[in-house]
PDB file of C-alpha atoms in Angstrom:
ATOM      1  CA  MET A   1     -11.245  -9.910  -3.483  1.00  0.00           C
ATOM      2  CA  ALA A   2     -10.965 -13.668  -2.949  1.00  0.00           C
ATOM      3  CA  ALA A   3     -13.041 -13.656   0.238  1.00  0.00           C
ATOM      4  CA  LEU A   4     -15.393 -11.084  -1.256  1.00  0.00           C
ATOM      5  CA  THR A   5     -16.220 -13.105  -4.363  1.00  0.00           C
ATOM      6  CA  ARG A   6     -15.879 -16.710  -3.111  1.00  0.00           C
ATOM      7  CA  PRO A   7     -16.738 -16.939   0.587  1.00  0.00           C
ATOM      8  CA  ASP A   8     -17.575 -20.599  -0.025  1.00  0.00           C
ATOM      9  CA  MET A   9     -13.882 -21.262  -0.702  1.00  0.00           C
ATOM     10  CA  PHE A  10     -12.214 -18.618   1.491  1.00  0.00           C
ATOM     11  CA  GLN A  11     -13.857 -19.057   4.882  1.00  0.00           C
ATOM     12  CA  ALA A  12     -11.700 -16.522   6.748  1.00  0.00           C
ATOM     13  CA  THR A  13      -9.283 -13.824   5.675  1.00  0.00           C
ATOM     14  CA  ILE A  14      -6.402 -11.786   7.072  1.00  0.00           C
ATOM     15  CA  GLN A  15      -5.420  -8.602   5.251  1.00  0.00           C
ATOM     16  CA  MET A  16      -1.937  -7.243   5.860  1.00  0.00           C
ATOM     17  CA  SER A  17      -0.420  -3.788   5.311  1.00  0.00           C
ATOM     18  CA  HIS A  18      -3.050  -2.653   2.799  1.00  0.00           C
ATOM     19  CA  PRO A  19      -6.542  -2.254   4.271  1.00  0.00           C
ATOM     20  CA  TYR A  20      -9.562  -3.442   2.338  1.00  0.00           C
ATOM     21  CA  HIS A  21     -12.098  -0.985   1.007  1.00  0.00           C
ATOM     22  CA  PRO A  22     -15.467  -1.946  -0.484  1.00  0.00           C
ATOM     23  CA  PRO A  23     -16.100  -1.888  -4.246  1.00  0.00           C
ATOM     24  CA  PRO A  24     -17.855   1.139  -5.732  1.00  0.00           C
ATOM     25  CA  THR A  25     -21.617   1.242  -6.122  1.00  0.00           C
ATOM     26  CA  PRO A  26     -23.522   2.759  -9.070  1.00  0.00           C
ATOM     27  CA  PRO A  27     -25.718   5.849  -8.617  1.00  0.00           C
ATOM     28  CA  PHE A  28     -29.428   5.190  -8.129  1.00  0.00           C
ATOM     29  CA  GLY A  29     -32.337   7.193  -9.512  1.00  0.00           C
ATOM     30  CA  ASP A  30     -31.566  10.858 -10.063  1.00  0.00           C
ATOM     31  CA  LYS A  31     -28.896  10.998  -7.368  1.00  0.00           C
ATOM     32  CA  GLN A  32     -25.812  12.701  -8.750  1.00  0.00           C
ATOM     33  CA  THR A  33     -22.415  11.277  -7.942  1.00  0.00           C
ATOM     34  CA  GLU A  34     -19.755  13.704  -6.811  1.00  0.00           C
ATOM     35  CA  PRO A  35     -17.051  14.217  -9.443  1.00  0.00           C
ATOM     36  CA  LYS A  36     -13.868  12.366  -8.616  1.00  0.00           C
ATOM     37  CA  VAL A  37     -10.857  14.413  -7.586  1.00  0.00           C
ATOM     38  CA  ASP A  38      -8.127  14.351 -10.244  1.00  0.00           C
ATOM     39  CA  ILE A  39      -5.490  13.742  -7.623  1.00  0.00           C
ATOM     40  CA  GLN A  40      -2.580  13.909 -10.046  1.00  0.00           C
ATOM     41  CA  ALA A  41      -3.656  17.336 -11.289  1.00  0.00           C
ATOM     42  CA  GLU A  42      -4.162  18.575  -7.728  1.00  0.00           C
ATOM     43  CA  LEU A  43      -0.787  17.255  -6.564  1.00  0.00           C
ATOM     44  CA  ALA A  44       0.898  18.983  -9.497  1.00  0.00           C
ATOM     45  CA  LYS A  45      -0.374  22.332  -8.161  1.00  0.00           C
ATOM     46  CA  LEU A  46       1.520  21.974  -4.882  1.00  0.00           C
ATOM     47  CA  ASN A  47       4.795  23.785  -4.233  1.00  0.00           C
ATOM     48  CA  PRO A  48       6.935  21.905  -5.018  1.00  0.00           C
ATOM     49  CA  PRO A  49       4.798  19.916  -7.471  1.00  0.00           C
ATOM     50  CA  ARG A  50       4.150  16.318  -6.431  1.00  0.00           C
ATOM     51  CA  LYS A  51       2.750  13.125  -7.961  1.00  0.00           C
ATOM     52  CA  HIS A  52       1.197   9.935  -6.609  1.00  0.00           C
ATOM     53  CA  TYR A  53       3.398   6.856  -6.670  1.00  0.00           C
ATOM     54  CA  LYS A  54       0.585   4.590  -7.929  1.00  0.00           C
ATOM     55  CA  TRP A  55       0.173   6.694 -11.051  1.00  0.00           C
ATOM     56  CA  TYR A  56       3.926   6.952 -11.503  1.00  0.00           C
ATOM     57  CA  ASN A  57       4.250   3.169 -11.216  1.00  0.00           C
ATOM     58  CA  SER A  58       1.555   2.852 -13.897  1.00  0.00           C
ATOM     59  CA  THR A  59       3.537   4.780 -16.519  1.00  0.00           C
ATOM     60  CA  GLN A  60       5.317   3.241 -19.493  1.00  0.00           C
ATOM     61  CA  THR A  61       8.724   4.268 -18.137  1.00  0.00           C
ATOM     62  CA  ALA A  62       8.392   3.152 -14.506  1.00  0.00           C
ATOM     63  CA  ALA A  63       9.577  -0.425 -15.066  1.00  0.00           C
ATOM     64  CA  GLN A  64      12.674   0.817 -16.876  1.00  0.00           C
ATOM     65  CA  ASP A  65      13.419   3.113 -13.922  1.00  0.00           C
ATOM     66  CA  TRP A  66      13.048   0.238 -11.467  1.00  0.00           C
ATOM     67  CA  ASP A  67      15.066  -2.147 -13.646  1.00  0.00           C
ATOM     68  CA  ASN A  68      17.989   0.260 -14.051  1.00  0.00           C
ATOM     69  CA  PRO A  69      18.495   2.331 -10.874  1.00  0.00           C
ATOM     70  CA  PRO A  70      21.625   4.522 -11.159  1.00  0.00           C
ATOM     71  CA  GLN A  71      22.740   3.529  -7.649  1.00  0.00           C
ATOM     72  CA  GLY A  72      22.591  -0.177  -8.528  1.00  0.00           C
ATOM     73  CA  LEU A  73      19.760  -2.564  -7.749  1.00  0.00           C
ATOM     74  CA  GLU A  74      21.061  -3.746  -4.372  1.00  0.00           C
ATOM     75  CA  THR A  75      21.556  -0.210  -3.034  1.00  0.00           C
ATOM     76  CA  PHE A  76      18.183   0.869  -4.429  1.00  0.00           C
ATOM     77  CA  LEU A  77      16.272  -2.028  -2.870  1.00  0.00           C
ATOM     78  CA  ARG A  78      18.109  -1.702   0.456  1.00  0.00           C
ATOM     79  CA  GLY A  79      17.083   1.945   0.555  1.00  0.00           C
ATOM     80  CA  TYR A  80      13.511   1.193  -0.527  1.00  0.00           C
ATOM     81  CA  PHE A  81      13.077  -1.418   2.208  1.00  0.00           C
ATOM     82  CA  HIS A  82      14.676   0.944   4.750  1.00  0.00           C
ATOM     83  CA  LEU A  83      12.502   3.957   3.941  1.00  0.00           C
ATOM     84  CA  LYS A  84       9.255   1.995   4.275  1.00  0.00           C
ATOM     85  CA  SER A  85      10.275   0.306   7.533  1.00  0.00           C
ATOM     86  CA  SER A  86      10.102   1.405  11.158  1.00  0.00           C
ATOM     87  CA  ASP A  87      13.870   1.994  10.976  1.00  0.00           C
ATOM     88  CA  TRP A  88      13.222   5.255   9.102  1.00  0.00           C
ATOM     89  CA  GLN A  89      12.446   7.876  11.735  1.00  0.00           C
ATOM     90  CA  PRO A  90       9.779   9.880   9.808  1.00  0.00           C
ATOM     91  CA  ASN A  91       7.553   6.790   9.775  1.00  0.00           C
ATOM     92  CA  GLN A  92       7.063   7.232  13.527  1.00  0.00           C
ATOM     93  CA  LEU A  93       4.600   9.988  12.571  1.00  0.00           C
ATOM     94  CA  ALA A  94       2.313   7.663  10.592  1.00  0.00           C
ATOM     95  CA  GLY A  95      -1.329   8.472  11.263  1.00  0.00           C
ATOM     96  CA  PRO A  96      -4.737   9.011   9.641  1.00  0.00           C
ATOM     97  CA  LEU A  97      -5.293  11.564   6.892  1.00  0.00           C
ATOM     98  CA  THR A  98      -8.391  13.733   6.912  1.00  0.00           C
ATOM     99  CA  GLU A  99      -9.421  13.416   3.263  1.00  0.00           C
ATOM    100  CA  TRP A 100      -8.471  12.451  -0.290  1.00  0.00           C
ATOM    101  CA  SER A 101      -6.952  15.790  -1.276  1.00  0.00           C
ATOM    102  CA  ALA A 102      -3.550  17.050  -2.349  1.00  0.00           C
ATOM    103  CA  GLN A 103      -3.166  19.010   0.882  1.00  0.00           C
ATOM    104  CA  ALA A 104      -3.823  15.928   3.020  1.00  0.00           C
ATOM    105  CA  LEU A 105      -1.763  13.522   0.905  1.00  0.00           C
ATOM    106  CA  GLU A 106       1.179  15.936   1.009  1.00  0.00           C
ATOM    107  CA  GLN A 107       1.855  14.645   4.534  1.00  0.00           C
ATOM    108  CA  LEU A 108       2.828  11.243   3.129  1.00  0.00           C
ATOM    109  CA  PRO A 109       6.532  10.459   2.610  1.00  0.00           C
ATOM    110  CA  GLU A 110       8.061  10.882  -0.825  1.00  0.00           C
ATOM    111  CA  TYR A 111       8.006   7.163  -1.549  1.00  0.00           C
ATOM    112  CA  TYR A 112       4.208   7.621  -1.728  1.00  0.00           C
ATOM    113  CA  ILE A 113       3.760  11.244  -2.776  1.00  0.00           C
ATOM    114  CA  MET A 114       6.811  11.822  -4.935  1.00  0.00           C
ATOM    115  CA  ARG A 115       8.239  15.088  -6.191  1.00  0.00           C
ATOM    116  CA  ALA A 116       7.047  15.588  -9.753  1.00  0.00           C
ATOM    117  CA  GLN A 117      10.475  15.200 -11.364  1.00  0.00           C
ATOM    118  CA  GLN A 118      11.508  12.130  -9.396  1.00  0.00           C
ATOM    119  CA  THR A 119      11.767   8.509 -10.403  1.00  0.00           C
ATOM    120  CA  MET A 120      11.462   5.940  -7.638  1.00  0.00           C
ATOM    121  CA  PRO A 121      15.239   5.290  -7.640  1.00  0.00           C
ATOM    122  CA  SER A 122      16.004   9.019  -7.417  1.00  0.00           C
ATOM    123  CA  SER A 123      13.431   9.485  -4.646  1.00  0.00           C
ATOM    124  CA  VAL A 124      15.021   6.663  -2.655  1.00  0.00           C
ATOM    125  CA  ALA A 125      18.543   8.002  -3.266  1.00  0.00           C
ATOM    126  CA  GLU A 126      17.639  11.527  -2.135  1.00  0.00           C
ATOM    127  CA  ASN A 127      15.855  10.358   1.013  1.00  0.00           C
ATOM    128  CA  MET A 128      18.690   7.997   1.947  1.00  0.00           C
ATOM    129  CA  GLN A 129      21.423  10.657   1.653  1.00  0.00           C
ATOM    130  CA  ASN A 130      21.323  11.679   5.308  1.00  0.00           C
ATOM    131  CA  GLU A 131      20.711   8.266   6.859  1.00  0.00           C
ATOM    132  CA  ALA A 132      23.398   7.629   9.468  1.00  0.00           C
ATOM    133  CA  ASP A 133      23.060   3.843   9.352  1.00  0.00           C
ATOM    134  CA  PRO A 134      21.461   2.551   6.137  1.00  0.00           C
ATOM    135  CA  THR A 135      22.349  -1.022   7.136  1.00  0.00           C
ATOM    136  CA  ARG A 136      19.952  -1.166  10.115  1.00  0.00           C
ATOM    137  CA  THR A 137      17.537  -3.196   8.014  1.00  0.00           C
ATOM    138  CA  GLU A 138      20.086  -6.034   7.918  1.00  0.00           C
ATOM    139  CA  ALA A 139      18.691  -7.085  11.310  1.00  0.00           C
ATOM    140  CA  TRP A 140      15.595  -8.367   9.506  1.00  0.00           C
ATOM    141  CA  LEU A 141      16.742  -8.445   5.842  1.00  0.00           C
ATOM    142  CA  SER A 142      20.196  -9.985   5.592  1.00  0.00           C
ATOM    143  CA  PRO A 143      22.532  -9.238   2.664  1.00  0.00           C
ATOM    144  CA  SER A 144      22.105 -12.816   1.432  1.00  0.00           C
ATOM    145  CA  ASP A 145      18.306 -12.533   1.526  1.00  0.00           C
ATOM    146  CA  LEU A 146      18.457  -9.219  -0.324  1.00  0.00           C
ATOM    147  CA  GLN A 147      20.611 -10.870  -2.970  1.00  0.00           C
ATOM    148  CA  VAL A 148      17.782 -13.337  -3.627  1.00  0.00           C
ATOM    149  CA  TYR A 149      15.465 -10.413  -4.375  1.00  0.00           C
ATOM    150  CA  CYS A 150      18.083  -8.814  -6.617  1.00  0.00           C
ATOM    151  CA  ARG A 151      18.698 -11.968  -8.621  1.00  0.00           C
ATOM    152  CA  GLU A 152      15.005 -12.620  -9.166  1.00  0.00           C
ATOM    153  CA  TRP A 153      14.151  -9.039 -10.138  1.00  0.00           C
ATOM    154  CA  GLN A 154      17.099  -8.994 -12.531  1.00  0.00           C
ATOM    155  CA  ARG A 155      15.770 -12.203 -14.050  1.00  0.00           C
ATOM    156  CA  THR A 156      12.130 -11.137 -14.390  1.00  0.00           C
ATOM    157  CA  GLY A 157      12.215  -7.335 -14.445  1.00  0.00           C
ATOM    158  CA  PHE A 158       9.647  -5.266 -12.559  1.00  0.00           C
ATOM    159  CA  GLN A 159       6.932  -4.801 -15.183  1.00  0.00           C
ATOM    160  CA  GLY A 160       4.851  -7.772 -14.058  1.00  0.00           C
ATOM    161  CA  ALA A 161       4.746  -6.515 -10.486  1.00  0.00           C
ATOM    162  CA  LEU A 162       4.036  -2.930 -11.548  1.00  0.00           C
ATOM    163  CA  ASN A 163       1.024  -4.071 -13.586  1.00  0.00           C
ATOM    164  CA  TRP A 164      -0.808  -4.222 -10.244  1.00  0.00           C
ATOM    165  CA  TYR A 165      -0.659  -0.424 -10.153  1.00  0.00           C
ATOM    166  CA  ARG A 166      -2.026  -0.180 -13.681  1.00  0.00           C
ATOM    167  CA  ALA A 167      -5.007  -2.239 -12.573  1.00  0.00           C
ATOM    168  CA  GLN A 168      -5.449   0.040  -9.543  1.00  0.00           C
ATOM    169  CA  THR A 169      -5.328   3.300 -11.496  1.00  0.00           C
ATOM    170  CA  ALA A 170      -7.206   2.222 -14.639  1.00  0.00           C
ATOM    171  CA  SER A 171     -10.133   4.518 -15.337  1.00  0.00           C
ATOM    172  CA  THR A 172     -11.830   3.312 -18.489  1.00  0.00           C
ATOM    173  CA  PRO A 173     -15.472   2.449 -19.231  1.00  0.00           C
ATOM    174  CA  GLN A 174     -14.512  -1.228 -19.226  1.00  0.00           C
ATOM    175  CA  SER A 175     -12.644  -1.090 -15.905  1.00  0.00           C
ATOM    176  CA  ARG A 176     -15.575   0.709 -14.264  1.00  0.00           C
ATOM    177  CA  LYS A 177     -17.974  -1.871 -15.697  1.00  0.00           C
ATOM    178  CA  ASP A 178     -15.782  -4.684 -14.397  1.00  0.00           C
ATOM    179  CA  MET A 179     -15.808  -3.306 -10.852  1.00  0.00           C
ATOM    180  CA  LEU A 180     -19.591  -2.852 -10.856  1.00  0.00           C
ATOM    181  CA  LEU A 181     -19.879  -6.635 -10.998  1.00  0.00           C
ATOM    182  CA  PHE A 182     -19.037  -6.517  -7.286  1.00  0.00           C
ATOM    183  CA  ALA A 183     -21.244  -3.554  -6.333  1.00  0.00           C
ATOM    184  CA  GLY A 184     -22.974  -4.067  -3.009  1.00  0.00           C
ATOM    185  CA  MET A 185     -20.876  -7.086  -2.056  1.00  0.00           C
ATOM    186  CA  LYS A 186     -19.233  -7.239   1.350  1.00  0.00           C
ATOM    187  CA  ILE A 187     -16.883  -9.512   3.259  1.00  0.00           C
ATOM    188  CA  GLU A 188     -19.097 -12.097   4.953  1.00  0.00           C
ATOM    189  CA  VAL A 189     -16.463 -14.276   6.600  1.00  0.00           C
ATOM    190  CA  PRO A 190     -14.333 -13.648   9.704  1.00  0.00           C
ATOM    191  CA  CYS A 191     -11.524 -11.202   8.959  1.00  0.00           C
ATOM    192  CA  CYS A 192      -8.864  -9.112  10.624  1.00  0.00           C
ATOM    193  CA  PHE A 193      -6.198  -6.615   9.604  1.00  0.00           C
ATOM    194  CA  ILE A 194      -2.539  -6.907  10.640  1.00  0.00           C
ATOM    195  CA  SER A 195       0.026  -4.218   9.902  1.00  0.00           C
ATOM    196  CA  GLY A 196       2.968  -2.302  11.275  1.00  0.00           C
ATOM    197  CA  ARG A 197       2.154   0.649  13.503  1.00  0.00           C
ATOM    198  CA  GLN A 198       4.786   2.717  11.658  1.00  0.00           C
ATOM    199  CA  ASP A 199       3.304   1.990   8.217  1.00  0.00           C
ATOM    200  CA  TRP A 200       1.889   4.967   6.326  1.00  0.00           C
ATOM    201  CA  GLY A 201       0.257   2.417   4.016  1.00  0.00           C
ATOM    202  CA  ASN A 202      -2.462   1.976   6.640  1.00  0.00           C
ATOM    203  CA  TYR A 203      -3.635   5.512   5.964  1.00  0.00           C
ATOM    204  CA  GLN A 204      -2.735   6.373   2.364  1.00  0.00           C
ATOM    205  CA  GLN A 205      -6.366   5.862   1.334  1.00  0.00           C
ATOM    206  CA  PRO A 206      -8.311   7.897   3.904  1.00  0.00           C
ATOM    207  CA  GLY A 207     -11.136   5.958   5.529  1.00  0.00           C
ATOM    208  CA  ALA A 208     -10.103   2.512   4.277  1.00  0.00           C
ATOM    209  CA  LEU A 209      -9.060   1.247   7.709  1.00  0.00           C
ATOM    210  CA  GLN A 210     -12.285   2.513   9.262  1.00  0.00           C
ATOM    211  CA  SER A 211     -14.421   0.828   6.579  1.00  0.00           C
ATOM    212  CA  TYR A 212     -13.989  -2.560   8.289  1.00  0.00           C
ATOM    213  CA  GLU A 213     -16.497  -1.323  10.870  1.00  0.00           C
ATOM    214  CA  GLU A 214     -19.097  -0.375   8.252  1.00  0.00           C
ATOM    215  CA  PRO A 215     -21.947  -2.840   7.553  1.00  0.00           C
ATOM    216  CA  ARG A 216     -21.737  -2.056   3.833  1.00  0.00           C
ATOM    217  CA  ALA A 217     -18.137  -3.320   3.778  1.00  0.00           C
ATOM    218  CA  VAL A 218     -18.061  -6.197   6.281  1.00  0.00           C
ATOM    219  CA  ARG A 219     -20.939  -8.247   7.651  1.00  0.00           C
ATOM    220  CA  SER A 220     -21.714  -7.372  11.262  1.00  0.00           C
ATOM    221  CA  GLY A 221     -19.694  -9.481  13.685  1.00  0.00           C
ATOM    222  CA  CYS A 222     -17.167 -10.674  11.098  1.00  0.00           C
ATOM    223  CA  PHE A 223     -14.428  -8.112  11.723  1.00  0.00           C
ATOM    224  CA  ARG A 224     -12.172  -9.336  14.520  1.00  0.00           C
ATOM    225  CA  GLY A 225     -10.111  -6.171  14.828  1.00  0.00           C
ATOM    226  CA  ALA A 226      -7.014  -4.382  13.555  1.00  0.00           C
ATOM    227  CA  ARG A 227      -3.659  -5.365  15.031  1.00  0.00           C
ATOM    228  CA  LEU A 228      -0.999  -2.684  14.583  1.00  0.00           C
ATOM    229  CA  ILE A 229       2.379  -4.064  15.607  1.00  0.00           C
ATOM    230  CA  ASP A 230       4.882  -1.638  17.105  1.00  0.00           C
ATOM    231  CA  GLY A 231       8.407  -1.620  15.700  1.00  0.00           C
ATOM    232  CA  ALA A 232       7.241  -2.453  12.185  1.00  0.00           C
ATOM    233  CA  GLY A 233       6.572  -0.449   9.067  1.00  0.00           C
ATOM    234  CA  HIS A 234       5.346  -1.773   5.720  1.00  0.00           C
ATOM    235  CA  TRP A 235       7.253  -5.075   5.982  1.00  0.00           C
ATOM    236  CA  VAL A 236       5.610  -6.230   9.214  1.00  0.00           C
ATOM    237  CA  GLN A 237       6.035  -9.968   8.579  1.00  0.00           C
ATOM    238  CA  GLN A 238       9.783  -9.464   8.114  1.00  0.00           C
ATOM    239  CA  GLU A 239      10.374  -6.767  10.720  1.00  0.00           C
ATOM    240  CA  GLN A 240       8.387  -8.473  13.502  1.00  0.00           C
ATOM    241  CA  PRO A 241       7.775 -12.088  12.416  1.00  0.00           C
ATOM    242  CA  LYS A 242       7.118 -13.509  15.902  1.00  0.00           C
ATOM    243  CA  ALA A 243       4.520 -10.847  16.661  1.00  0.00           C
ATOM    244  CA  VAL A 244       2.813 -11.489  13.318  1.00  0.00           C
ATOM    245  CA  VAL A 245       2.643 -15.237  13.972  1.00  0.00           C
ATOM    246  CA  ALA A 246       1.173 -14.555  17.429  1.00  0.00           C
ATOM    247  CA  GLU A 247      -1.533 -12.339  15.928  1.00  0.00           C
ATOM    248  CA  VAL A 248      -2.344 -14.869  13.205  1.00  0.00           C
ATOM    249  CA  LEU A 249      -2.728 -17.611  15.815  1.00  0.00           C
ATOM    250  CA  ALA A 250      -4.888 -15.349  17.992  1.00  0.00           C
ATOM    251  CA  PHE A 251      -7.185 -14.688  15.028  1.00  0.00           C
ATOM    252  CA  LEU A 252      -7.442 -18.392  14.213  1.00  0.00           C
ATOM    253  CA  GLN A 253      -8.528 -19.039  17.792  1.00  0.00           C
ATOM    254  CA  THR A 254     -11.620 -16.897  17.146  1.00  0.00           C
ATOM    255  CA  LEU A 255     -12.866 -19.083  14.288  1.00  0.00           C
TER     256      LEU A 255
END
């Protein structure tokens, strides 16, 4: 949003791990907008019933779940980092989804499309049960570094961070009005996207990654490409820091 709203200040931008998608536009004339899919309701119809992690993280109880994981905060966070990294074998299958539907989203791992009864700590615990070496992530996230995360989250709690999801999932007249302030705007400065090749986050919103090539989203000639780094999942700057630095420097050379 920074480069979108203030290109005079932000003269180039790199997005990482979460691709940009353009703001919504209002309907014009008598053109009818297609009704939005109630993805939570559709996911609940699956067998077994599922739910979207963004909506779960927006609930009143999510922060309490994150603050008080039964397995302990260090074990929970170690598992969470592991499951979203390239060290977790199922992430090798990361690839595009066909559409925003329950059937398509069902392909996503349970840290994104959770079972309906799960909390995030219970989802992590269940998916870590059969991991032969849960300490593999120590190669790029040492126990001492993880302790820094634990101490800070214990000090602050998770609610502040989870408020981001509330902003993402808000669907009120005021939130829709707020977003229409940016209708029709596009990125008009040089940009690129850097992420891990084994990151399902690249694809959790179908079409977002492809939107960089659309003139309505990014001014023609401004997109300098997507760099997907092998051997990295969602934590690309930690899993493959040297490769990330190389890609950042390569992008800067194009300016």
